[in-house]
Coordinates of N, CA and C in Angstrom, one line a residue:
M1 N 93.0 17.3 76.3 CA 91.7 17.5 75.8 C 92.2 19.2 75.1
K2 N 92.6 19.8 76.0 CA 93.4 20.8 76.0 C 93.0 21.6 74.5
K3 N 93.9 20.5 73.4 CA 94.2 20.2 71.8 C 93.3 20.6 71.6
K4 N 92.2 19.5 71.9 CA 90.7 19.8 70.6 C 89.9 21.1 71.0
H5 N 90.1 22.1 72.3 CA 89.7 23.2 72.1 C 90.4 24.5 71.0
Q6 N 91.9 24.6 71.8 CA 93.3 24.8 70.9 C 92.5 24.5 69.6
F7 N 92.2 23.8 68.8 CA 92.1 23.5 67.4 C 90.8 24.1 67.0
V8 N 89.4 23.7 67.8 CA 88.4 24.5 67.3 C 89.1 25.5 67.5
L9 N 89.4 26.6 68.1 CA 89.9 28.1 67.9 C 90.8 28.5 66.5
V10 N 91.8 27.5 66.8 CA 92.7 27.7 64.8 C 92.1 27.6 64.1
L11 N 91.0 27.5 63.7 CA 90.0 26.4 62.7 C 88.6 27.8 62.6
G12 N 88.9 28.4 63.1 CA 87.4 29.2 63.1 C 88.3 30.6 62.8
I13 N 89.9 30.8 63.2 CA 90.7 31.9 62.8 C 90.8 31.4 60.8
V14 N 91.2 30.5 61.6 CA 92.1 29.5 59.6 C 90.5 30.1 58.6
N15 N 89.2 29.7 59.2 CA 88.2 29.5 58.6 C 87.3 31.7 58.5
V16 N 88.3 32.3 59.1 CA 87.9 33.5 58.5 C 89.4 34.0 57.5
I17 N 89.5 34.2 57.7 CA 90.8 34.4 56.5 C 90.0 33.6 55.1
L18 N 90.2 32.3 55.2 CA 89.7 32.0 53.8 C 89.2 31.9 53.1
P19 N 88.0 33.3 52.9 CA 87.1 33.8 52.3 C 87.5 34.0 51.6
V20 N 89.4 35.9 52.1 CA 90.0 36.4 51.7 C 90.3 36.2 50.6
I21 N 90.7 34.8 50.9 CA 92.6 34.8 49.5 C 91.6 34.3 47.7
P22 N 90.3 33.9 48.2 CA 89.7 33.9 46.4 C 89.6 34.7 45.8
I23 N 89.0 36.5 47.0 CA 89.1 37.8 46.6 C 90.5 37.7 45.5
L24 N 91.5 37.8 46.5 CA 92.7 38.1 46.2 C 92.9 37.7 45.3
A25 N 93.2 36.1 44.8 CA 93.2 35.8 43.7 C 92.4 36.1 42.3
H26 N 91.5 36.4 43.1 CA 90.4 37.4 41.5 C 90.8 38.0 41.1
R27 N 91.3 39.5 42.1 CA 92.0 40.7 42.1 C 93.6 40.6 41.1
G28 N 93.9 39.2 41.1 CA 95.5 39.2 40.6 C 96.4 39.3 41.6
L29 N 96.5 39.3 42.2 CA 98.0 39.5 43.4 C 98.7 38.6 43.1
F30 N 97.6 37.4 42.9 CA 98.4 35.7 42.6 C 98.6 35.7 40.9
G31 N 99.2 36.3 40.9 CA 99.4 36.1 39.9 C 98.6 35.1 38.2
M32 N 98.0 34.9 38.9 CA 96.5 33.9 38.7 C 95.3 34.1 37.1
V33 N 95.4 35.4 36.5 CA 94.7 36.2 35.6 C 95.1 36.2 34.5
E34 N 96.7 35.9 34.1 CA 97.9 35.6 33.0 C 97.7 34.5 32.5
N35 N 97.0 32.8 32.5 CA 96.1 32.2 32.5 C 95.4 31.3 33.4
G36 N 94.2 31.9 33.2 CA 93.9 31.1 34.2 C 92.9 29.4 33.6
W37 N 93.2 29.1 32.6 CA 93.2 27.8 32.7 C 94.3 26.7 33.1
K38 N 95.6 27.8 33.2 CA 96.5 27.1 34.3 C 96.1 26.2 35.1
F39 N 95.5 27.9 35.9 CA 94.9 27.7 37.6 C 93.5 27.0 37.2
I40 N 93.2 26.1 36.7 CA 91.4 26.1 37.1 C 91.4 25.2 38.4
W41 N 92.5 24.3 38.3 CA 92.1 23.4 39.9 C 92.0 24.1 41.1
V42 N 93.0 25.6 40.8 CA 93.8 25.8 42.3 C 91.3 26.4 42.1
A43 N 91.5 27.3 41.0 CA 90.3 27.8 41.7 C 89.8 27.4 42.0
A44 N 89.0 25.9 41.7 CA 88.0 25.0 41.8 C 87.8 24.6 43.6
I45 N 89.2 24.8 43.9 CA 89.6 24.2 45.1 C 89.5 25.7 46.3
M46 N 89.5 26.2 45.8 CA 89.2 28.0 46.2 C 88.2 28.3 46.4
I47 N 87.2 27.9 45.8 CA 85.7 28.0 45.6 C 84.8 26.6 46.5
F48 N 85.7 25.7 47.3 CA 84.4 25.6 48.3 C 85.5 25.2 49.2
L49 N 86.3 25.3 49.0 CA 87.8 25.5 50.4 C 87.0 26.0 51.8
P50 N 86.4 27.2 51.8 CA 86.6 28.1 53.0 C 84.5 27.5 52.7
F51 N 84.2 26.9 52.4 CA 82.7 26.9 52.5 C 82.7 24.6 53.7
V52 N 83.1 24.6 52.8 CA 83.7 23.2 53.7 C 84.4 22.9 55.0
S53 N 85.1 24.0 55.3 CA 86.0 24.2 56.1 C 85.4 25.1 56.9
S54 N 83.9 26.0 56.8 CA 83.1 26.0 57.7 C 82.8 25.3 58.4
L55 N 82.0 24.7 57.6 CA 80.9 23.7 58.3 C 80.9 22.5 58.9
V56 N 82.9 22.3 58.9 CA 83.8 21.4 59.2 C 84.0 22.1 60.6
G57 N 83.8 23.3 60.8 CA 84.2 23.8 62.3 C 83.6 24.0 63.1
I58 N 82.0 24.5 62.4 CA 80.5 24.2 63.2 C 80.4 23.3 64.3
I59 N 80.3 22.1 63.0 CA 80.5 20.5 63.1 C 81.2 20.0 64.6
L60 N 82.6 20.1 64.2 CA 83.5 20.3 65.6 C 83.0 20.7 66.5
G61 N 83.0 21.7 66.2 CA 83.2 22.9 67.8 C 81.4 22.8 68.8
S62 N 80.2 22.8 67.6 CA 78.9 22.3 68.9 C 79.6 20.9 68.6
I63 N 80.2 20.3 68.7 CA 80.4 18.6 69.3 C 81.4 19.3 70.3
Q64 N 82.4 20.3 70.5 CA 82.7 20.2 72.1 C 82.2 20.7 73.0
L65 N 81.0 22.3 71.6 CA 80.5 23.1 73.2 C 79.1 22.1 73.6
K66 N 79.2 20.7 73.1 CA 77.9 20.2 73.8 C 79.4 19.5 75.4
K67 N 80.1 18.9 74.9 CA 81.0 18.1 75.7 C 81.4 19.3 77.5
T68 N 82.7 19.7 76.1 CA 83.0 21.4 77.8 C 82.5 22.6 76.7
S69 N 81.9 23.5 77.4 CA 81.7 24.7 77.0 C 83.2 25.5 78.0
T70 N 84.1 26.3 76.3 CA 85.2 26.5 77.7 C 85.0 28.0 76.3
K71 N 86.0 28.8 77.0 CA 86.0 29.6 76.1 C 86.4 30.0 74.8
P72 N 87.4 29.0 74.9 CA 88.2 28.9 72.7 C 87.3 28.6 72.4
V73 N 86.1 27.1 72.7 CA 85.0 26.6 72.4 C 84.5 27.6 71.1
K74 N 83.6 28.6 71.8 CA 83.4 29.1 71.5 C 83.7 29.9 70.8
M75 N 85.0 30.4 71.0 CA 85.2 31.8 70.5 C 85.5 30.6 68.6
G76 N 85.9 29.4 69.2 CA 86.2 28.8 67.4 C 84.9 28.4 67.2
L77 N 83.4 28.3 67.6 CA 82.4 28.5 67.1 C 82.0 29.6 65.9
L78 N 81.9 30.5 67.3 CA 81.5 31.8 66.8 C 82.5 32.4 64.8
L79 N 83.6 32.4 65.3 CA 84.7 32.2 64.5 C 84.3 31.6 62.8
S80 N 83.9 30.3 62.8 CA 83.5 29.7 62.2 C 82.9 29.9 61.6
C81 N 81.1 30.4 62.5 CA 79.7 30.8 61.8 C 80.5 32.8 61.0
M82 N 81.4 33.4 61.2 CA 80.9 34.4 61.0 C 82.2 33.9 59.4
G83 N 83.1 32.7 59.4 CA 83.7 32.8 58.4 C 83.0 31.9 57.3
L84 N 81.3 31.4 57.6 CA 80.5 30.9 56.3 C 80.0 32.1 55.9
V85 N 79.3 32.8 57.1 CA 78.3 34.4 56.8 C 79.8 34.8 55.5
L86 N 80.7 35.1 55.7 CA 81.8 36.3 54.9 C 81.8 35.5 53.4
H87 N 82.0 33.8 53.3 CA 82.2 33.1 52.3 C 80.4 33.0 51.4
L88 N 79.6 33.3 52.1 CA 78.3 33.9 51.4 C 78.1 34.8 51.2
L89 N 78.6 36.2 51.5 CA 78.1 37.4 51.4 C 79.5 37.5 50.0
F90 N 80.4 37.0 49.9 CA 81.7 37.0 49.3 C 81.3 36.5 47.8
R91 N 80.3 35.2 48.5 CA 80.3 34.7 46.7 C 78.6 35.2 46.4
F92 N 77.5 34.8 46.9 CA 76.8 35.3 46.2 C 76.0 36.8 46.5
V93 N 76.4 37.7 46.9 CA 75.6 38.4 47.9 C 76.6 40.7 46.8
F94 N 78.4 39.7 46.7 CA 79.2 40.4 46.0 C 79.6 40.0 44.9
K95 N 79.6 39.0 44.4 CA 79.8 38.3 43.0 C 81.3 38.4 43.2
F96 N 81.8 38.0 43.5 CA 83.3 38.6 44.1 C 83.8 36.6 43.4

């Protein structure tokens, strides 16, 4: 049972980091600017991956929160929500 709680926390941490990776790729830190068509699938995946991962983290966190309300589950759920907000801010407000 402990592994599920830790998984929700690790997924929450990943969800906070994931929205930053497309920003770095857009700025040219990964070398994707030179030939954009070569990396079109990578770009498409990186656009949708943070959103889907955050939703999965929120769903898994809420299921675990109903079963047992432990601190790692609460933190993982909070971090997944923050990751979703970061993704929406970067994507639609700041237009990155």
